[in-house]
Amino acid sequence: MTGPAIEAIGVARTYAMDGVSVAALRGVTLTIEHGEHVAIVGPSGSGKSTLMHLLGGLDQPTSGELRIGGRDVAGLSPAEMAHLRNATIGFVFQAFHLLARTSALDNVALPLVYRGLGAKERRARAAVMLERVGLGHRLDHRPNQMSGGEQQRVAIARALVTEPAVLLADEPTGNLDQATGAAVLELLERLNTAEGVAVVLVTHDREVAARARRQITMRDGVVVSDSAAPGPVIPQQRNSGPGEQPGDDGGEAAR
Amino acid sequence: MRLAEAWRVALDALRANRLRSGLTMLGMVIGVAAVVILVALGTGTKNEVQAQVEGLGSNLLIVVPGQVSLNAAPAVSRLDQSDLDAVIRVVGSRDRVAVSLTSGESVRAGKESAFTSVLGVLETTPKVFLRDLRTGTYLTRTDVDTGRRVAVLGNSVARVLFGERDPVGQQVTIAGVRFRVIGVFAPLGQSLGVDRDNEVHIPLSTAQRLLATKRVDAFAVKAPDAATIDSLGDDIVAELTRRHPDEQFSAVTQEQILGALGDILGVLTAVLAAIAGISLLVGGVGVSNIMLVSVRERTREIGLRKALGARPRDIGTQFLLEAVLLTTSGGLLGIALGVGVSLGVAALSPVPAALTWWSIALAFGVSCAVGIVFGVAPAQRAGKLDPVVALRTD
C-alpha cells in the first residue's frame, strides 16, 4: 500500500440536533502514516470521538476530503464503508464490546465472518492472534470468565486479526486500573513496533498520551496542536508531510 | 457473511432468550395447530358425510315432492299407492323401488320405551339400500300385501328396549298397537349427530292403517347403472307431474346430494381455516414486536458488528433469519401439536378428523411467510442503524 494510511483534509462534521446544526468538527487536516503511534487528546466535547469515528470509517464528513487506505470515502455506500472498515481498520473500545456468551476465540474470529472466511480458517487465525496477545490459554473462556485486562486483550486480538493498517483505540484503558491499563498500553506499543500497525489512541489521560510518539490535541472541533511531524518507525518515510497544510480558519498550530 | 453463519448466529440469539423465544413461538404454535386441527375436523366431517351418502348404496335416485333446494322446507306429500304403482311401471321392476312413510312414534316393550322414526316400507328396501340385518329376517311381500303387524328394529332401538336379549319373536307396542319383532338391523352408527340406528321398519300398508292415511312420503329408486340414472329420474318426474299437474317433483342423485353437502362443508372448513388464520396473523404481530425489542436491546451488538465490517445486508439477514427461525420452529411445533390433537380426537371421540397434507403444507408455508413479512421491518431497522449511534448506546 502506498501513501498514508489515513488522510484528512479540511474535514468537518456537523450534526443536526432538533433542527439546529452543531459543528462537532470544524476543518481538521491530518495524516496518519503507516506504523505511526499517535495519541489524540482533548477534553470531552472537543470532537476527538467524532474524529475517531471519521478516521475509522464509521461516519462520513459533512465537508472536506477523507481518504482511508488511499480510498476517498465520499459517496461510498454503507456496504462499501463496511468493507473498507473490515479491510483497513481495527477498533478497540473503552467498554471492550465483546459478545457475551461467546468464547474468546469466536469473539476474535468475528471480523473474519464478514470477510467470508470459513469457520476453520477463522478459528486458526483467531487462535494465533490470541496467542500473540498472551491469551493462548484462554481460547474457550467467555468474557464473563475473564478479567478486564484480559477482555481488552481479546478485543485487541479481534482488532488485529484482520491485519488492519490502523488500530483505533478509544480510551482503551478507561475501564482498567492503572497497572492493567499500563500492560494493555505496552501490548499496543509492542504490536505497533513488531507488527507495524499504526496505532491511534483517543484519550483524555495526559499520561497515556505522553507514551505515544505523536500527540494531537483537539479543542472545540479543531486541532490545536500536533506534536511532531510524523516519524514512522517502519519504512515508507518518503512522503511524510505534504498533506498537512493548515486548513481554513482553524488549522493546526505547531509542528 | 455466509448463510450458514447467519443461521448459527440467529439460533444463538434465540437460545440466549429461551423464555421470550418460547412465548413468541407459542403464538405461532397455537395458530398453526388451530389451522391443522380445524381443517382436519372440517375434512373429517366432509369425508364421513360422503361415506354415509355413498354407503346408502349405488346409483340411487331419491324422488320427493316439491323442489329440492337447501333453503326450501320439505313439501307435504300428496303421493299415494297409485303413484307408487305408476313409478314401479316406469322403472319396470318392483325390486328397484323403495318407498317410505315416516312418522315419529313411541315404541314400547314392557317397561322400556323409545322414541323412534317409524317407517312404512316395502319388502324391497334391502334391495335398494345397503341395509344388513344383525338377526332375524326382513319384511316379506306377504307382510306388505296383507298388512301384518311385524317390525324390524334398528340396532339402538333393540338395545334400548331389550338390552342384551334377542328381540326376535318379542312383542313391541307402536302407537298403542302390538307388533311382533322379526328382525334387527346391523348397526350403522351416527351421521351428523343423528342416530341412524333409531329406526323401526313396518309394512307400508300397516303404517298407512296405523296413521290413518293413504299417502307415501318419498320414493327411492335404484337405477340399473350410472348411465341411465338421469333419464330414469326425468321419466319418473314426468310421470308424477302428469298425474299431479299442479305439483312439483324432484329426483336427486347421490352425486347431487354430495355436491350440495360438499359445498356447505367446504365453506365451513374454509371459514374455520380463516378464523385459525387470524390467530396466525396475531402470532406474526407478536413476532414482529419481539424482533423490534430484540433490535433495540442489541443495538450495541449491531454497532459492534458493523464496526467490524458487517454490511447493512448482513445485519438485516441475521435478524430476518431470526424471525423466520422463530416462526418456522413455531410452525413445526404447531404442526406436531395439530397432528397429535387431530389423531387424538379421531381416536378418542366420535368427532371425525382427517389430516390433509395441503393444510399442513399451507400452515408451514404461512408460518415461513409470516416470519418473512413480520421480520422484514425489524430487520431493515437493524440494518439501517448508524454504527456510531449504535456503539454509543448503553
XYZ file of C-alpha atoms in Angstrom, chain B:
394
model
C -21.386 -13.302 5.661
C -22.205 -16.847 4.812
C -25.759 -18.037 5.234
C -24.768 -20.954 7.443
C -23.036 -18.489 9.724
C -26.113 -16.290 9.815
C -28.251 -19.294 10.808
C -25.895 -20.096 13.646
C -25.938 -16.524 14.910
C -29.724 -16.399 14.726
C -30.008 -19.683 16.593
C -27.627 -18.465 19.304
C -29.624 -15.279 19.741
C -32.866 -17.227 20.166
C -31.244 -19.620 22.618
C -29.965 -16.723 24.661
C -33.560 -15.661 25.334
C -35.230 -19.009 25.741
C -38.330 -17.872 27.615
C -39.014 -14.969 25.309
C -38.400 -17.037 22.196
C -40.664 -19.746 23.591
C -43.524 -17.399 24.338
C -43.235 -15.744 20.948
C -43.228 -19.146 19.309
C -46.315 -20.126 21.286
C -48.354 -17.660 19.268
C -47.280 -19.416 16.095
C -47.710 -22.871 17.622
C -51.319 -22.135 18.546
C -52.097 -20.530 15.202
C -50.655 -23.354 13.126
C -52.122 -26.060 15.341
C -55.533 -24.377 15.067
C -55.337 -24.388 11.273
C -54.338 -28.053 11.139
C -56.942 -29.178 13.690
C -59.871 -27.183 12.324
C -59.172 -28.214 8.750
C -58.858 -31.833 9.912
C -62.238 -31.614 11.655
C -63.867 -29.994 8.633
C -62.383 -32.522 6.244
C -63.213 -35.416 8.548
C -66.855 -34.367 8.680
C -66.971 -33.998 4.930
C -65.414 -37.415 4.403
C -67.823 -39.005 6.811
C -70.870 -37.465 5.176
C -69.579 -38.613 1.812
C -69.004 -42.130 3.095
C -72.501 -42.239 4.527
C -74.206 -40.983 1.405
C -72.239 -43.431 -0.684
C -72.878 -46.131 1.908
C -76.599 -45.982 1.202
C -75.997 -47.935 -1.966
C -75.057 -47.199 -5.519
C -76.938 -45.491 -8.375
C -79.654 -44.232 -6.082
C -82.319 -41.782 -7.069
C -84.424 -40.152 -4.366
C -87.810 -38.881 -5.545
C -89.664 -36.429 -3.342
C -92.500 -33.987 -3.821
C -91.615 -30.307 -4.092
C -88.474 -28.554 -5.123
C -85.326 -29.882 -3.540
C -83.183 -26.995 -2.540
C -81.254 -26.146 0.563
C -83.459 -23.284 1.611
C -86.896 -24.762 0.901
C -88.995 -26.500 3.510
C -89.968 -30.076 2.601
C -93.317 -30.205 0.890
C -96.212 -32.230 2.265
C -96.684 -35.288 0.165
C -99.846 -35.934 -1.813
C -98.472 -39.113 -3.330
C -100.302 -42.361 -2.684
C -100.459 -46.060 -3.564
C -101.419 -45.420 -7.199
C -98.382 -43.167 -7.651
C -96.251 -45.957 -6.264
C -97.695 -48.348 -8.869
C -97.022 -45.740 -11.572
C -93.402 -45.331 -10.508
C -92.954 -49.121 -10.481
C -94.315 -49.215 -14.024
C -91.864 -46.532 -15.170
C -88.932 -48.273 -13.515
C -90.104 -51.636 -14.799
C -89.341 -53.586 -11.655
C -90.809 -53.518 -8.139
C -87.472 -54.679 -6.778
C -85.818 -51.424 -7.763
C -88.277 -49.203 -5.936
C -88.321 -48.428 -2.225
C -90.857 -46.205 -0.582
C -91.316 -44.651 2.805
C -93.995 -43.210 5.002
C -92.304 -41.769 8.029
C -93.681 -40.854 11.416
C -92.124 -40.221 14.801
C -93.642 -42.695 17.245
C -93.054 -44.041 20.697
C -92.225 -47.741 20.760
C -92.666 -49.731 23.949
C -91.659 -53.149 25.173
C -92.634 -53.949 28.736
C -91.482 -51.034 30.881
C -88.982 -49.749 28.315
C -89.855 -47.231 25.648
C -88.014 -45.407 22.876
C -88.978 -42.528 20.619
C -88.118 -43.569 17.094
C -88.732 -42.933 13.419
C -91.241 -45.490 12.270
C -91.031 -46.128 8.528
C -93.732 -47.784 6.487
C -91.807 -49.539 3.718
C -91.924 -52.227 1.035
C -90.118 -55.548 1.294
C -87.762 -54.181 -1.423
C -85.866 -51.827 0.897
C -82.757 -54.051 1.322
C -82.535 -54.443 -2.465
C -82.366 -50.683 -2.977
C -80.366 -49.577 0.056
C -77.463 -51.323 1.715
C -79.012 -52.475 4.973
C -77.803 -55.617 6.656
C -79.627 -57.489 9.397
C -77.935 -58.467 12.618
C -80.519 -61.097 13.405
C -83.888 -62.385 12.161
C -85.423 -61.638 8.756
C -86.692 -58.606 6.869
C -90.279 -57.926 5.817
C -91.711 -60.123 3.058
C -94.046 -59.360 0.171
C -96.792 -61.167 2.064
C -96.221 -58.999 5.138
C -96.703 -55.910 2.963
C -99.647 -57.241 0.944
C -101.579 -58.431 3.971
C -100.632 -55.599 6.290
C -99.153 -57.765 9.010
C -98.145 -56.217 12.308
C -94.477 -57.139 12.143
C -91.477 -54.873 12.749
C -87.740 -54.757 12.074
C -85.866 -52.744 14.714
C -82.868 -50.518 14.348
C -79.914 -51.596 16.437
C -80.189 -48.920 19.110
C -83.961 -49.327 19.392
C -83.397 -53.029 20.027
C -80.718 -52.218 22.593
C -82.889 -49.756 24.491
C -85.953 -51.987 24.554
C -84.385 -55.391 25.013
C -80.841 -54.870 26.234
C -78.768 -57.946 25.507
C -81.811 -60.179 24.931
C -82.721 -61.327 21.427
C -85.743 -59.244 20.342
C -86.807 -61.610 17.552
C -90.200 -63.087 18.409
C -90.830 -60.499 21.141
C -93.726 -58.058 21.218
C -93.485 -54.270 20.922
C -96.213 -51.645 21.017
C -96.201 -48.893 18.401
C -98.771 -46.117 18.887
C -100.772 -48.441 21.047
C -100.789 -51.324 18.533
C -98.924 -54.558 19.168
C -96.280 -55.740 16.696
C -94.101 -58.822 16.569
C -90.349 -58.246 16.084
C -88.984 -60.302 13.175
C -85.535 -58.810 12.726
C -82.890 -56.323 13.898
C -80.657 -54.204 11.630
C -76.890 -54.302 11.880
C -75.542 -51.102 13.443
C -74.868 -48.151 11.098
C -73.703 -45.573 13.588
C -74.168 -41.837 13.717
C -74.483 -39.482 10.826
C -74.042 -35.763 11.553
C -75.238 -36.327 15.082
C -78.319 -38.295 14.002
C -78.555 -41.871 15.200
C -79.242 -43.905 12.072
C -79.970 -46.956 14.165
C -83.014 -45.333 15.722
C -85.472 -46.627 13.115
C -88.277 -49.160 13.016
C -89.449 -50.583 9.690
C -93.035 -51.878 9.357
C -95.001 -52.803 6.218
C -96.270 -49.741 4.289
C -99.881 -50.949 4.366
C -99.729 -51.468 8.131
C -98.241 -47.986 8.572
C -100.963 -46.409 6.468
C -103.611 -48.105 8.563
C -101.839 -47.142 11.784
C -101.549 -43.492 10.767
C -104.955 -43.424 9.093
C -103.556 -42.156 5.796
C -103.122 -43.272 2.214
C -100.044 -41.196 1.442
C -96.430 -42.134 0.882
C -93.658 -39.626 1.531
C -90.850 -40.433 -0.827
C -89.503 -42.952 -3.277
C -86.018 -44.245 -3.710
C -85.133 -45.896 -6.990
C -82.076 -47.924 -7.811
C -81.091 -47.275 -11.408
C -79.642 -50.246 -13.340
C -76.418 -48.288 -13.939
C -74.961 -44.823 -13.620
C -75.576 -44.006 -17.291
C -79.362 -44.290 -17.121
C -79.824 -42.641 -13.763
C -80.553 -39.129 -15.060
C -83.007 -40.162 -17.770
C -84.776 -42.500 -15.366
C -85.141 -39.595 -12.926
C -86.586 -37.427 -15.686
C -89.079 -40.151 -16.660
C -90.299 -40.603 -13.099
C -90.672 -36.864 -12.522
C -92.534 -36.555 -15.851
C -94.936 -39.343 -14.929
C -95.634 -37.903 -11.485
C -96.094 -34.414 -12.914
C -98.567 -35.813 -15.433
C -100.532 -37.371 -12.594
C -100.369 -34.252 -10.403
C -100.162 -31.346 -12.870
C -100.191 -28.621 -10.210
C -97.334 -30.055 -8.187
C -93.606 -30.207 -8.495
C -91.429 -33.250 -8.010
C -87.711 -33.706 -7.770
C -85.383 -36.587 -8.345
C -81.966 -36.160 -6.811
C -78.969 -38.401 -7.140
C -76.319 -39.131 -4.531
C -73.920 -37.022 -6.534
C -76.204 -34.035 -6.262
C -76.623 -34.538 -2.535
C -72.886 -34.897 -2.131
C -72.280 -31.810 -4.219
C -74.608 -29.700 -2.110
C -73.330 -31.037 1.203
C -69.759 -30.812 -0.002
C -70.251 -27.151 -0.850
C -71.613 -26.377 2.588
C -68.901 -28.306 4.385
C -66.239 -26.827 2.135
C -67.365 -23.327 3.075
C -67.461 -24.384 6.709
C -63.903 -25.709 6.510
C -62.716 -22.541 4.800
C -64.332 -20.363 7.466
C -62.717 -22.422 10.217
C -59.351 -22.175 8.484
C -59.768 -18.423 8.081
C -60.509 -17.992 11.771
C -57.430 -20.044 12.578
C -55.527 -17.903 10.078
C -56.352 -14.826 12.118
C -54.631 -16.340 15.123
C -51.600 -16.946 12.877
C -51.656 -13.281 11.975
C -51.789 -12.304 15.634
C -48.837 -14.614 16.250
C -46.995 -12.837 13.442
C -47.584 -9.450 15.041
C -46.131 -10.878 18.244
C -43.044 -11.975 16.345
C -42.665 -8.517 14.827
C -42.981 -6.924 18.239
C -40.374 -9.179 19.810
C -37.976 -8.630 16.929
C -38.251 -4.865 17.361
C -37.493 -5.261 21.049
C -34.582 -7.503 20.177
C -33.154 -4.969 17.731
C -33.338 -2.235 20.365
C -31.832 -4.459 23.025
C -28.939 -5.491 20.845
C -28.194 -2.103 19.369
C -24.657 -2.182 20.743
C -24.030 -5.599 19.284
C -25.287 -4.343 15.926
C -22.988 -1.329 16.193
C -20.043 -3.562 17.010
C -20.737 -5.936 14.149
C -20.986 -3.002 11.789
C -17.728 -1.536 13.060
C -16.102 -4.906 12.405
C -17.308 -4.908 8.819
C -20.901 -6.165 8.764
C -22.830 -4.667 5.879
C -26.425 -3.494 6.396
C -27.476 -6.600 4.488
C -25.553 -8.907 6.825
C -27.302 -7.448 9.855
C -30.675 -7.449 8.113
C -30.263 -11.095 7.081
C -29.339 -12.058 10.600
C -32.472 -10.539 12.111
C -34.711 -11.778 9.316
C -33.415 -15.315 9.808
C -34.089 -14.958 13.487
C -37.715 -14.066 12.800
C -38.084 -16.871 10.250
C -36.473 -19.341 12.631
C -38.938 -18.300 15.343
C -41.981 -18.720 13.138
C -40.906 -21.900 11.358
C -39.943 -23.703 14.520
C -43.213 -22.462 15.996
C -44.867 -23.746 12.845
C -43.265 -27.174 13.116
C -44.262 -27.469 16.771
C -47.748 -26.308 15.827
C -47.988 -28.967 13.135
C -46.861 -31.622 15.601
C -49.439 -30.405 18.113
C -52.164 -30.130 15.472
C -51.489 -33.617 14.107
C -51.381 -35.045 17.623
C -54.641 -33.421 18.688
C -56.374 -34.381 15.418
C -55.326 -38.012 15.737
C -56.328 -37.984 19.402
C -59.760 -36.525 18.650
C -60.321 -39.023 15.845
C -59.286 -41.942 18.048
C -60.926 -40.980 21.325
C -64.117 -39.159 20.332
C -66.934 -39.668 17.828
C -65.895 -36.416 16.122
C -64.284 -37.296 12.801
C -60.904 -35.731 11.969
C -58.983 -36.299 8.760
C -55.497 -34.816 8.351
C -54.783 -33.314 4.980
C -51.370 -32.692 3.517
C -52.432 -29.413 1.995
C -53.407 -27.927 5.363
C -50.100 -28.971 6.907
C -48.129 -27.619 3.963
C -50.207 -24.454 3.979
C -49.730 -23.919 7.704
C -45.987 -24.384 7.375
C -45.781 -22.135 4.335
C -47.794 -19.465 6.087
C -45.563 -19.618 9.158
C -42.479 -19.117 6.962
C -44.214 -16.251 5.198
C -45.288 -14.695 8.486
C -41.667 -14.734 9.640
C -40.530 -13.018 6.465
C -43.371 -10.492 6.340
C -43.209 -9.576 10.008
C -39.429 -9.866 10.241
C -38.624 -7.511 7.394
C -39.408 -4.256 9.187
C -37.318 -5.007 12.300
C -34.534 -6.418 10.119
C -34.449 -3.305 7.982
C -34.370 -1.151 11.057
C -31.415 -3.137 12.383
C -29.618 -2.983 9.043
C -30.002 0.775 8.814
C -28.747 1.552 12.317
C -25.951 4.109 12.273
C -22.904 2.355 13.756
C -21.777 5.490 15.577
C -25.134 5.872 17.293
C -25.389 2.150 17.904
C -21.986 1.944 19.579
C -22.781 4.879 21.822
C -25.934 3.216 23.174
C -25.701 1.593 26.554
